[in-house]
PDB file of C-alpha atoms in Angstrom:
ATOM      1  CA  GLU A   1      94.367 137.886 103.170  1.00 57.00           C
ATOM      2  CA  SER A   2      92.898 136.843 106.527  1.00 67.00           C
ATOM      3  CA  ARG A   3      89.861 139.079 105.968  1.00 79.00           C
ATOM      4  CA  MET A   4      88.915 137.362 102.696  1.00 79.00           C
ATOM      5  CA  ASN A   5      85.718 135.366 102.900  1.00 87.00           C
ATOM      6  CA  ARG A   6      86.621 132.086 101.168  1.00 90.00           C
ATOM      7  CA  ARG A   7      83.007 130.964 100.978  1.00 90.00           C
ATOM      8  CA  ALA A   8      81.966 134.215  99.267  1.00 91.00           C
ATOM      9  CA  GLU A   9      84.865 133.866  96.827  1.00 92.00           C
ATOM     10  CA  ALA A  10      83.832 130.302  95.973  1.00 92.00           C
ATOM     11  CA  ARG A  11      80.205 131.365  95.500  1.00 94.00           C
ATOM     12  CA  PHE A  12      81.106 134.169  93.122  1.00 94.00           C
ATOM     13  CA  ARG A  13      83.540 131.928  91.235  1.00 94.00           C
ATOM     14  CA  THR A  14      80.659 129.478  90.684  1.00 95.00           C
ATOM     15  CA  LEU A  15      78.368 132.346  89.624  1.00 95.00           C
ATOM     16  CA  GLN A  16      80.939 133.659  87.165  1.00 95.00           C
ATOM     17  CA  GLN A  17      81.522 130.221  85.682  1.00 95.00           C
ATOM     18  CA  THR A  18      77.808 129.462  85.189  1.00 95.00           C
ATOM     19  CA  VAL A  19      77.088 132.893  83.683  1.00 96.00           C
ATOM     20  CA  THR A  20      79.959 132.373  81.245  1.00 96.00           C
ATOM     21  CA  LEU A  21      78.629 128.928  80.280  1.00 95.00           C
ATOM     22  CA  ALA A  22      75.134 130.353  79.706  1.00 95.00           C
ATOM     23  CA  ARG A  23      76.617 133.068  77.488  1.00 95.00           C
ATOM     24  CA  VAL A  24      78.607 130.482  75.528  1.00 95.00           C
ATOM     25  CA  ALA A  25      75.392 128.511  74.935  1.00 94.00           C
ATOM     26  CA  ARG A  26      73.635 131.716  73.790  1.00 92.00           C
ATOM     27  CA  GLU A  27      76.466 132.497  71.358  1.00 94.00           C
ATOM     28  CA  ARG A  28      76.320 129.021  69.837  1.00 93.00           C
ATOM     29  CA  ARG A  29      72.670 129.592  68.899  1.00 92.00           C
ATOM     30  CA  ARG A  30      73.154 133.294  68.168  1.00 92.00           C
ATOM     31  CA  ILE A  31      70.611 134.373  70.802  1.00 89.00           C
ATOM     32  CA  ARG A  32      70.973 138.003  71.830  1.00 86.00           C
ATOM     33  CA  ASN A  33      71.714 138.680  75.506  1.00 85.00           C
ATOM     34  CA  ASN A  34      68.773 141.080  75.836  1.00 83.00           C
ATOM     35  CA  LEU A  35      66.268 138.425  74.691  1.00 83.00           C
ATOM     36  CA  PRO A  36      64.994 136.601  77.786  1.00 86.00           C
ATOM     37  CA  LEU A  37      65.394 132.841  78.039  1.00 89.00           C
ATOM     38  CA  ARG A  38      62.441 130.694  79.000  1.00 88.00           C
ATOM     39  CA  SER A  39      64.532 128.514  81.294  1.00 90.00           C
ATOM     40  CA  VAL A  40      68.081 127.657  82.253  1.00 94.00           C
ATOM     41  CA  THR A  41      69.107 124.339  83.792  1.00 93.00           C
ATOM     42  CA  VAL A  42      72.335 124.113  85.764  1.00 94.00           C
ATOM     43  CA  VAL A  43      73.708 120.689  86.624  1.00 91.00           C
ATOM     44  CA  ALA A  44      76.463 120.792  89.232  1.00 90.00           C
ATOM     45  CA  ALA A  45      78.795 118.064  90.416  1.00 83.00           C
ATOM     46  CA  ASN A  46      78.534 119.108  94.063  1.00 87.00           C
ATOM     47  CA  GLU A  47      76.021 120.613  96.491  1.00 92.00           C
ATOM     48  CA  GLU A  48      78.267 123.612  97.234  1.00 93.00           C
ATOM     49  CA  ASP A  49      77.812 124.923  93.688  1.00 93.00           C
ATOM     50  CA  VAL A  50      74.022 124.535  93.918  1.00 94.00           C
ATOM     51  CA  GLU A  51      74.012 126.323  97.284  1.00 95.00           C
ATOM     52  CA  ALA A  52      76.138 129.129  95.842  1.00 94.00           C
ATOM     53  CA  LEU A  53      73.731 129.666  92.951  1.00 95.00           C
ATOM     54  CA  GLN A  54      70.699 129.536  95.243  1.00 95.00           C
ATOM     55  CA  TYR A  55      72.304 132.170  97.435  1.00 95.00           C
ATOM     56  CA  LEU A  56      73.166 134.380  94.445  1.00 95.00           C
ATOM     57  CA  MET A  57      70.023 133.608  92.405  1.00 94.00           C
ATOM     58  CA  PRO A  58      68.957 137.265  91.844  1.00 93.00           C
ATOM     59  CA  TYR A  59      72.375 138.024  90.349  1.00 94.00           C
ATOM     60  CA  PHE A  60      72.307 134.883  88.220  1.00 94.00           C
ATOM     61  CA  LEU A  61      68.812 135.629  86.864  1.00 92.00           C
ATOM     62  CA  GLY A  62      69.841 139.178  86.033  1.00 90.00           C
ATOM     63  CA  GLU A  63      73.067 138.194  84.320  1.00 92.00           C
ATOM     64  CA  VAL A  64      71.639 135.411  82.151  1.00 92.00           C
ATOM     65  CA  ASN A  65      68.259 137.142  81.581  1.00 89.00           C
ATOM     66  CA  ALA A  66      66.107 134.079  82.267  1.00 89.00           C
ATOM     67  CA  TRP A  67      62.566 133.600  83.518  1.00 86.00           C
ATOM     68  CA  ASP A  68      63.225 130.302  85.282  1.00 90.00           C
ATOM     69  CA  VAL A  69      66.251 128.438  86.623  1.00 93.00           C
ATOM     70  CA  GLN A  70      66.464 124.812  87.683  1.00 93.00           C
ATOM     71  CA  LEU A  71      69.431 123.722  89.775  1.00 94.00           C
ATOM     72  CA  SER A  72      70.362 120.091  90.138  1.00 90.00           C
ATOM     73  CA  THR A  73      73.087 117.687  91.149  1.00 88.00           C
ATOM     74  CA  GLU A  74      71.303 114.808  89.380  1.00 83.00           C
ATOM     75  CA  TRP A  75      73.640 114.700  86.406  1.00 78.00           C
ATOM     76  CA  GLU A  76      72.765 111.035  85.766  1.00 75.00           C
ATOM     77  CA  LYS A  77      69.393 112.122  84.355  1.00 79.00           C
ATOM     78  CA  MET A  78      70.660 114.939  82.146  1.00 80.00           C
ATOM     79  CA  CYS A  79      74.219 114.105  81.172  1.00 80.00           C
ATOM     80  CA  LEU A  80      76.320 111.465  79.540  1.00 82.00           C
ATOM     81  CA  LEU A  81      79.586 110.807  81.325  1.00 82.00           C
ATOM     82  CA  LYS A  82      82.849 110.496  79.454  1.00 84.00           C
ATOM     83  CA  VAL A  83      86.378 110.196  80.743  1.00 86.00           C
ATOM     84  CA  GLN A  84      89.700 111.106  79.260  1.00 86.00           C
ATOM     85  CA  PRO A  85      93.217 110.817  80.591  1.00 87.00           C
ATOM     86  CA  ASN A  86      95.189 113.866  81.685  1.00 84.00           C
ATOM     87  CA  TRP A  87      97.758 113.401  78.929  1.00 83.00           C
ATOM     88  CA  LYS A  88     100.256 115.931  80.212  1.00 83.00           C
ATOM     89  CA  ASP A  89     100.684 114.506  83.707  1.00 82.00           C
ATOM     90  CA  LEU A  90     100.113 110.842  82.911  1.00 83.00           C
ATOM     91  CA  GLY A  91     102.369 110.893  79.857  1.00 83.00           C
ATOM     92  CA  LYS A  92     105.324 111.981  81.966  1.00 83.00           C
ATOM     93  CA  ARG A  93     104.582 109.438  84.677  1.00 84.00           C
ATOM     94  CA  LEU A  94     103.668 106.398  82.570  1.00 81.00           C
ATOM     95  CA  GLY A  95     105.846 106.833  79.495  1.00 83.00           C
ATOM     96  CA  LYS A  96     105.359 104.030  76.976  1.00 85.00           C
ATOM     97  CA  GLN A  97     102.536 102.487  79.051  1.00 84.00           C
ATOM     98  CA  MET A  98     100.414 105.582  78.431  1.00 86.00           C
ATOM     99  CA  LYS A  99      98.847 104.211  75.251  1.00 86.00           C
ATOM    100  CA  ASN A 100      97.551 101.070  77.004  1.00 87.00           C
ATOM    101  CA  VAL A 101      96.282 103.057  80.011  1.00 86.00           C
ATOM    102  CA  ALA A 102      94.548 105.584  77.742  1.00 88.00           C
ATOM    103  CA  SER A 103      92.774 102.787  75.853  1.00 89.00           C
ATOM    104  CA  ALA A 104      91.606 101.259  79.136  1.00 89.00           C
ATOM    105  CA  ILE A 105      90.386 104.646  80.430  1.00 88.00           C
ATOM    106  CA  ASN A 106      88.457 105.349  77.221  1.00 87.00           C
ATOM    107  CA  ALA A 107      86.751 101.947  77.545  1.00 88.00           C
ATOM    108  CA  PHE A 108      85.253 102.730  80.993  1.00 88.00           C
ATOM    109  CA  THR A 109      81.559 101.932  81.368  1.00 85.00           C
ATOM    110  CA  SER A 110      79.119 104.346  83.008  1.00 81.00           C
ATOM    111  CA  ALA A 111      79.164 102.261  86.190  1.00 83.00           C
ATOM    112  CA  GLU A 112      82.964 102.398  86.310  1.00 86.00           C
ATOM    113  CA  ILE A 113      82.921 106.168  85.801  1.00 84.00           C
ATOM    114  CA  VAL A 114      80.387 106.647  88.619  1.00 80.00           C
ATOM    115  CA  ASN A 115      82.432 104.384  90.888  1.00 84.00           C
ATOM    116  CA  PHE A 116      85.575 106.380  90.066  1.00 85.00           C
ATOM    117  CA  MET A 117      83.766 109.654  90.796  1.00 80.00           C
ATOM    118  CA  ASN A 118      82.630 108.343  94.180  1.00 80.00           C
ATOM    119  CA  THR A 119      85.929 106.814  95.295  1.00 85.00           C
ATOM    120  CA  GLY A 120      88.327 109.255  93.654  1.00 83.00           C
ATOM    121  CA  GLU A 121      90.686 106.570  92.427  1.00 85.00           C
ATOM    122  CA  VAL A 122      90.836 103.552  90.165  1.00 88.00           C
ATOM    123  CA  THR A 123      93.464 100.978  89.205  1.00 87.00           C
ATOM    124  CA  VAL A 124      94.155 100.720  85.482  1.00 85.00           C
ATOM    125  CA  CYS A 125      96.814  98.409  84.018  1.00 85.00           C
ATOM    126  CA  GLY A 126      98.453  98.161  87.454  1.00 85.00           C
ATOM    127  CA  PHE A 127      98.577 101.933  88.019  1.00 84.00           C
ATOM    128  CA  THR A 128      96.479 103.676  90.656  1.00 87.00           C
ATOM    129  CA  LEU A 129      94.963 106.787  89.097  1.00 87.00           C
ATOM    130  CA  THR A 130      93.266 109.694  90.911  1.00 86.00           C
ATOM    131  CA  LYS A 131      90.996 112.578  89.910  1.00 85.00           C
ATOM    132  CA  GLU A 132      94.094 114.541  88.867  1.00 85.00           C
ATOM    133  CA  ASP A 133      94.928 111.798  86.356  1.00 86.00           C
ATOM    134  CA  ILE A 134      91.484 111.328  84.774  1.00 87.00           C
ATOM    135  CA  VAL A 135      89.104 114.092  83.702  1.00 84.00           C
ATOM    136  CA  VAL A 136      85.371 113.347  83.822  1.00 81.00           C
ATOM    137  CA  LYS A 137      83.380 115.227  81.192  1.00 80.00           C
ATOM    138  CA  ARG A 138      79.634 115.705  81.188  1.00 77.00           C
ATOM    139  CA  GLU A 139      77.663 116.105  77.958  1.00 79.00           C
ATOM    140  CA  PHE A 140      74.013 117.113  77.789  1.00 82.00           C
ATOM    141  CA  ASN A 141      71.787 114.266  76.636  1.00 83.00           C
ATOM    142  CA  GLY A 142      68.515 116.214  76.332  1.00 79.00           C
ATOM    143  CA  ASP A 143      66.656 117.514  73.304  1.00 82.00           C
ATOM    144  CA  ALA A 144      69.412 119.126  71.205  1.00 81.00           C
ATOM    145  CA  LYS A 145      66.889 120.987  69.032  1.00 86.00           C
ATOM    146  CA  ARG A 146      65.285 122.747  71.975  1.00 87.00           C
ATOM    147  CA  TYR A 147      68.274 123.138  74.303  1.00 89.00           C
ATOM    148  CA  GLU A 148      71.846 124.315  73.896  1.00 90.00           C
ATOM    149  CA  ALA A 149      74.298 123.226  76.554  1.00 90.00           C
ATOM    150  CA  ALA A 150      77.801 124.185  77.594  1.00 91.00           C
ATOM    151  CA  ALA A 151      79.959 122.372  80.135  1.00 88.00           C
ATOM    152  CA  SER A 152      82.942 123.572  82.117  1.00 87.00           C
ATOM    153  CA  ASP A 153      86.378 122.255  81.192  1.00 79.00           C
ATOM    154  CA  ASP A 154      86.641 120.226  84.387  1.00 76.00           C
ATOM    155  CA  GLY A 155      83.132 118.829  83.955  1.00 75.00           C
ATOM    156  CA  SER A 156      81.893 120.130  87.300  1.00 83.00           C
ATOM    157  CA  LEU A 157      79.186 122.384  85.805  1.00 89.00           C
ATOM    158  CA  MET A 158      76.866 122.148  82.838  1.00 91.00           C
ATOM    159  CA  VAL A 159      74.406 124.837  81.774  1.00 93.00           C
ATOM    160  CA  ALA A 160      71.568 124.104  79.332  1.00 93.00           C
ATOM    161  CA  ILE A 161      69.428 126.935  77.993  1.00 93.00           C
ATOM    162  CA  ASP A 162      65.954 126.567  76.497  1.00 90.00           C
ATOM    163  CA  THR A 163      66.244 128.144  73.048  1.00 86.00           C
ATOM    164  CA  THR A 164      62.543 128.280  72.210  1.00 84.00           C
ATOM    165  CA  CYS A 165      61.205 131.783  71.596  1.00 78.00           C
ATOM    166  CA  ASP A 166      57.603 132.945  71.624  1.00 76.00           C
ATOM    167  CA  ASP A 167      55.643 136.201  71.433  1.00 73.00           C
ATOM    168  CA  ALA A 168      55.829 136.817  75.197  1.00 73.00           C
ATOM    169  CA  MET A 169      59.617 136.856  75.063  1.00 68.00           C
ATOM    170  CA  PHE A 170      59.674 139.294  72.152  1.00 69.00           C
ATOM    171  CA  CYS A 171      57.091 141.484  73.947  1.00 70.00           C
ATOM    172  CA  GLU A 172      59.380 141.665  76.979  1.00 70.00           C
ATOM    173  CA  LEU A 173      62.315 142.491  74.719  1.00 67.00           C
ATOM    174  CA  ARG A 174      60.351 145.320  73.066  1.00 70.00           C
ATOM    175  CA  ALA A 175      59.149 146.598  76.455  1.00 72.00           C
ATOM    176  CA  ARG A 176      62.741 146.871  77.658  1.00 69.00           C
ATOM    177  CA  SER A 177      63.831 148.773  74.542  1.00 63.00           C
TER     178      SER A 177
END
């Protein structure tokens, strides 16, 4: 236990999660894993995830089979933010008030969501709620015809793959065969 490198574990956990998201996006568009992708964009909620992927970039490129990868924490440019209550925990704690709190949470504006993400807590209907009580989801707001995106359940990572294919990609596929 004491010999475990926590930083290495966190890096590989991030790598595993982003590779899985890229594969999910491929499956949605029925793109074979051996066909190279033109580009992959990863939007992370924190710098640690970006640093982890930069450190493990050769592994990431090999696993997702991409020519180019862009890493970013600028989710404001690429994602829409949505929030939803953690029904399981809040339902037990708030009881009958849950319906009113849920309505108020769902009515958050983008500015309120960003403020909540920065502070980690917000007061709704007299209740102080934390990041354990409200889940922030990110949805890709780019060109849906060209890109396919997948986001992690907790909203901390989003991977968008460029789904355009050209002759150079098929030539590389044939060369590998």
